[in-house]
């Protein structure tokens, strides 16, 4: 019985020892599993932290881009206003130029008419001078006709206007 008891004790010890060994193995495996899960958890936490950091950076970049976009839109609107202002100014200048050209055309027409009138007056004057010279030959009077250039136009065709003057002198009676 002792032997049987011893065998039972030994077998019980062996079973107990085997159970302890199995429990230690199981505990060891569970500890390894816990360490793996902790590592996975910390890796996920790190990845989540990195993702949150990247998200914050992207959010900041998006806000910067939105701000820049708003500033660009304001600049575009300001430039469009300036372009519209300059276009209106150009239109006003064009109207002024057109009005000026029309006034120049009117003044050129008046100048041509004045030149024409002066030429007609010269012709009449020349005819009167001729008549005066013919009529004055009968007496002792001296007639002198002088012609000088008065005006040369640089507008339009070159035109010369001549002014004639007639001077008569009568010899003094002796």
GROMACS .gro file of C-alpha atoms in nm:
model
  174
    1UNK     CA    1   0.000   0.000   0.000
    2UNK     CA    2   0.273   0.224   0.066
    3UNK     CA    3   0.393   0.163  -0.281
    4UNK     CA    4   0.052   0.215  -0.414
    5UNK     CA    5   0.015   0.518  -0.213
    6UNK     CA    6   0.350   0.634  -0.328
    7UNK     CA    7   0.254   0.562  -0.685
    8UNK     CA    8  -0.071   0.744  -0.635
    9UNK     CA    9   0.110   1.033  -0.477
   10UNK     CA   10   0.373   1.020  -0.743
   11UNK     CA   11   0.110   0.987  -1.011
   12UNK     CA   12  -0.086   1.265  -0.848
   13UNK     CA   13   0.229   1.472  -0.829
   14UNK     CA   14   0.306   1.393  -1.187
   15UNK     CA   15  -0.043   1.488  -1.289
   16UNK     CA   16  -0.019   1.792  -1.075
   17UNK     CA   17   0.322   1.870  -1.217
   18UNK     CA   18   0.197   1.812  -1.567
   19UNK     CA   19  -0.100   2.035  -1.491
   20UNK     CA   20   0.134   2.297  -1.351
   21UNK     CA   21   0.355   2.268  -1.659
   22UNK     CA   22   0.053   2.291  -1.887
   23UNK     CA   23  -0.077   2.588  -1.688
   24UNK     CA   24   0.263   2.754  -1.705
   25UNK     CA   25   0.271   2.689  -2.078
   26UNK     CA   26  -0.078   2.825  -2.113
   27UNK     CA   27   0.010   3.128  -1.897
   28UNK     CA   28   0.324   3.180  -2.099
   29UNK     CA   29   0.129   3.157  -2.425
   30UNK     CA   30  -0.134   3.392  -2.286
   31UNK     CA   31   0.136   3.635  -2.173
   32UNK     CA   32   0.289   3.620  -2.523
   33UNK     CA   33  -0.059   3.676  -2.668
   34UNK     CA   34  -0.112   3.968  -2.426
   35UNK     CA   35   0.223   4.119  -2.528
   36UNK     CA   36   0.130   4.079  -2.896
   37UNK     CA   37  -0.209   4.237  -2.834
   38UNK     CA   38  -0.046   4.518  -2.635
   39UNK     CA   39   0.204   4.570  -2.919
   40UNK     CA   40  -0.080   4.564  -3.172
   41UNK     CA   41  -0.277   4.804  -2.955
   42UNK     CA   42   0.017   5.043  -2.918
   43UNK     CA   43   0.087   5.014  -3.294
   44UNK     CA   44  -0.277   5.095  -3.366
   45UNK     CA   45  -0.265   5.383  -3.117
   46UNK     CA   46   0.051   5.513  -3.287
   47UNK     CA   47  -0.110   5.471  -3.630
   48UNK     CA   48  -0.424   5.647  -3.502
   49UNK     CA   49  -0.208   5.928  -3.360
   50UNK     CA   50  -0.020   5.955  -3.691
   51UNK     CA   51  -0.351   5.957  -3.879
   52UNK     CA   52  -0.487   6.229  -3.649
   53UNK     CA   53  -0.168   6.431  -3.696
   54UNK     CA   54  -0.192   6.388  -4.074
   55UNK     CA   55  -0.561   6.484  -4.056
   56UNK     CA   56  -0.474   6.800  -3.862
   57UNK     CA   57  -0.206   6.884  -4.119
   58UNK     CA   58  -0.447   6.824  -4.407
   59UNK     CA   59  -0.713   7.031  -4.233
   60UNK     CA   60  -0.461   7.316  -4.192
   61UNK     CA   61  -0.359   7.285  -4.559
   62UNK     CA   62  -0.726   7.290  -4.664
   63UNK     CA   63  -0.790   7.603  -4.454
   64UNK     CA   64  -0.483   7.769  -4.606
   65UNK     CA   65  -0.598   7.679  -4.957
   66UNK     CA   66  -0.948   7.810  -4.884
   67UNK     CA   67  -0.800   8.135  -4.749
   68UNK     CA   68  -0.573   8.168  -5.053
   69UNK     CA   69  -0.868   8.093  -5.280
   70UNK     CA   70  -1.075   8.362  -5.108
   71UNK     CA   71  -0.788   8.610  -5.140
   72UNK     CA   72  -0.747   8.518  -5.508
   73UNK     CA   73  -1.118   8.573  -5.566
   74UNK     CA   74  -1.096   8.915  -5.397
   75UNK     CA   75  -0.794   9.000  -5.613
   76UNK     CA   76  -0.976   8.886  -5.927
   77UNK     CA   77  -1.279   9.098  -5.838
   78UNK     CA   78  -1.058   9.400  -5.767
   79UNK     CA   79  -0.873   9.352  -6.097
   80UNK     CA   80  -1.201   9.311  -6.285
   81UNK     CA   81  -1.318   9.639  -6.132
   82UNK     CA   82  -0.996   9.806  -6.242
   83UNK     CA   83  -1.029   9.659  -6.592
   84UNK     CA   84  -1.387   9.785  -6.616
   85UNK     CA   85  -1.275  10.129  -6.493
   86UNK     CA   86  -0.993  10.140  -6.751
   87UNK     CA   87  -1.229  10.024  -7.028
   88UNK     CA   88  -1.473  10.303  -6.940
   89UNK     CA   89  -1.184  10.549  -6.932
   90UNK     CA   90  -1.068  10.427  -7.277
   91UNK     CA   91  -1.421  10.467  -7.413
   92UNK     CA   92  -1.436  10.823  -7.280
   93UNK     CA   93  -1.096  10.898  -7.434
   94UNK     CA   94  -1.211  10.750  -7.766
   95UNK     CA   95  -1.519  10.974  -7.757
   96UNK     CA   96  -1.297  11.272  -7.679
   97UNK     CA   97  -1.065  11.182  -7.967
   98UNK     CA   98  -1.361  11.137  -8.203
   99UNK     CA   99  -1.502  11.475  -8.094
  100UNK     CA  100  -1.160  11.633  -8.140
  101UNK     CA  101  -1.124  11.482  -8.488
  102UNK     CA  102  -1.470  11.611  -8.578
  103UNK     CA  103  -1.373  11.959  -8.457
  104UNK     CA  104  -1.049  11.939  -8.656
  105UNK     CA  105  -1.246  11.843  -8.967
  106UNK     CA  106  -1.481  12.140  -8.913
  107UNK     CA  107  -1.185  12.374  -8.859
  108UNK     CA  108  -1.010  12.242  -9.172
  109UNK     CA  109  -1.326  12.302  -9.374
  110UNK     CA  110  -1.348  12.656  -9.235
  111UNK     CA  111  -0.980  12.710  -9.318
  112UNK     CA  112  -1.031  12.585  -9.674
  113UNK     CA  113  -1.332  12.816  -9.710
  114UNK     CA  114  -1.132  13.110  -9.571
  115UNK     CA  115  -0.844  13.035  -9.809
  116UNK     CA  116  -1.090  13.012 -10.096
  117UNK     CA  117  -1.249  13.344  -9.992
  118UNK     CA  118  -0.904  13.506  -9.971
  119UNK     CA  119  -0.811  13.376 -10.316
  120UNK     CA  120  -1.135  13.515 -10.457
  121UNK     CA  121  -1.064  13.846 -10.285
  122UNK     CA  122  -0.713  13.846 -10.436
  123UNK     CA  123  -0.857  13.789 -10.780
  124UNK     CA  124  -1.104  14.077 -10.732
  125UNK     CA  125  -0.824  14.292 -10.596
  126UNK     CA  126  -0.603  14.212 -10.895
  127UNK     CA  127  -0.884  14.302 -11.129
  128UNK     CA  128  -0.944  14.629 -10.947
  129UNK     CA  129  -0.572  14.706 -10.953
  130UNK     CA  130  -0.566  14.643 -11.325
  131UNK     CA  131  -0.863  14.872 -11.371
  132UNK     CA  132  -0.703  15.133 -11.148
  133UNK     CA  133  -0.374  15.119 -11.339
  134UNK     CA  134  -0.556  15.155 -11.673
  135UNK     CA  135  -0.772  15.436 -11.541
  136UNK     CA  136  -0.480  15.627 -11.387
  137UNK     CA  137  -0.252  15.638 -11.697
  138UNK     CA  138  -0.419  15.944 -11.831
  139UNK     CA  139  -0.281  16.170 -11.555
  140UNK     CA  140   0.060  16.234 -11.402
  141UNK     CA  141   0.011  15.988 -11.119
  142UNK     CA  142   0.244  15.698 -11.039
  143UNK     CA  143   0.097  15.367 -10.937
  144UNK     CA  144   0.298  15.106 -10.755
  145UNK     CA  145   0.163  14.754 -10.682
  146UNK     CA  146   0.338  14.536 -10.426
  147UNK     CA  147   0.262  14.177 -10.343
  148UNK     CA  148   0.395  13.994 -10.041
  149UNK     CA  149   0.340  13.649  -9.891
  150UNK     CA  150   0.135  13.660  -9.571
  151UNK     CA  151   0.039  13.303  -9.471
  152UNK     CA  152   0.143  12.948  -9.551
  153UNK     CA  153  -0.081  12.672  -9.414
  154UNK     CA  154   0.063  12.349  -9.279
  155UNK     CA  155  -0.284  12.197  -9.251
  156UNK     CA  156  -0.413  12.038  -9.565
  157UNK     CA  157  -0.261  12.132  -9.900
  158UNK     CA  158   0.010  12.398  -9.894
  159UNK     CA  159  -0.155  12.728  -9.972
  160UNK     CA  160  -0.006  13.070 -10.009
  161UNK     CA  161  -0.218  13.376  -9.954
  162UNK     CA  162  -0.088  13.695 -10.110
  163UNK     CA  163  -0.188  14.041 -10.009
  164UNK     CA  164  -0.157  14.315 -10.261
  165UNK     CA  165  -0.143  14.680 -10.190
  166UNK     CA  166  -0.173  14.967 -10.428
  167UNK     CA  167  -0.014  15.302 -10.361
  168UNK     CA  168  -0.071  15.604 -10.579
  169UNK     CA  169   0.123  15.915 -10.559
  170UNK     CA  170   0.051  16.238 -10.743
  171UNK     CA  171   0.339  16.470 -10.824
  172UNK     CA  172   0.317  16.800 -10.640
  173UNK     CA  173   0.210  17.097 -10.852
  174UNK     CA  174   0.499  17.329 -10.916
   0.00000   0.00000   0.00000
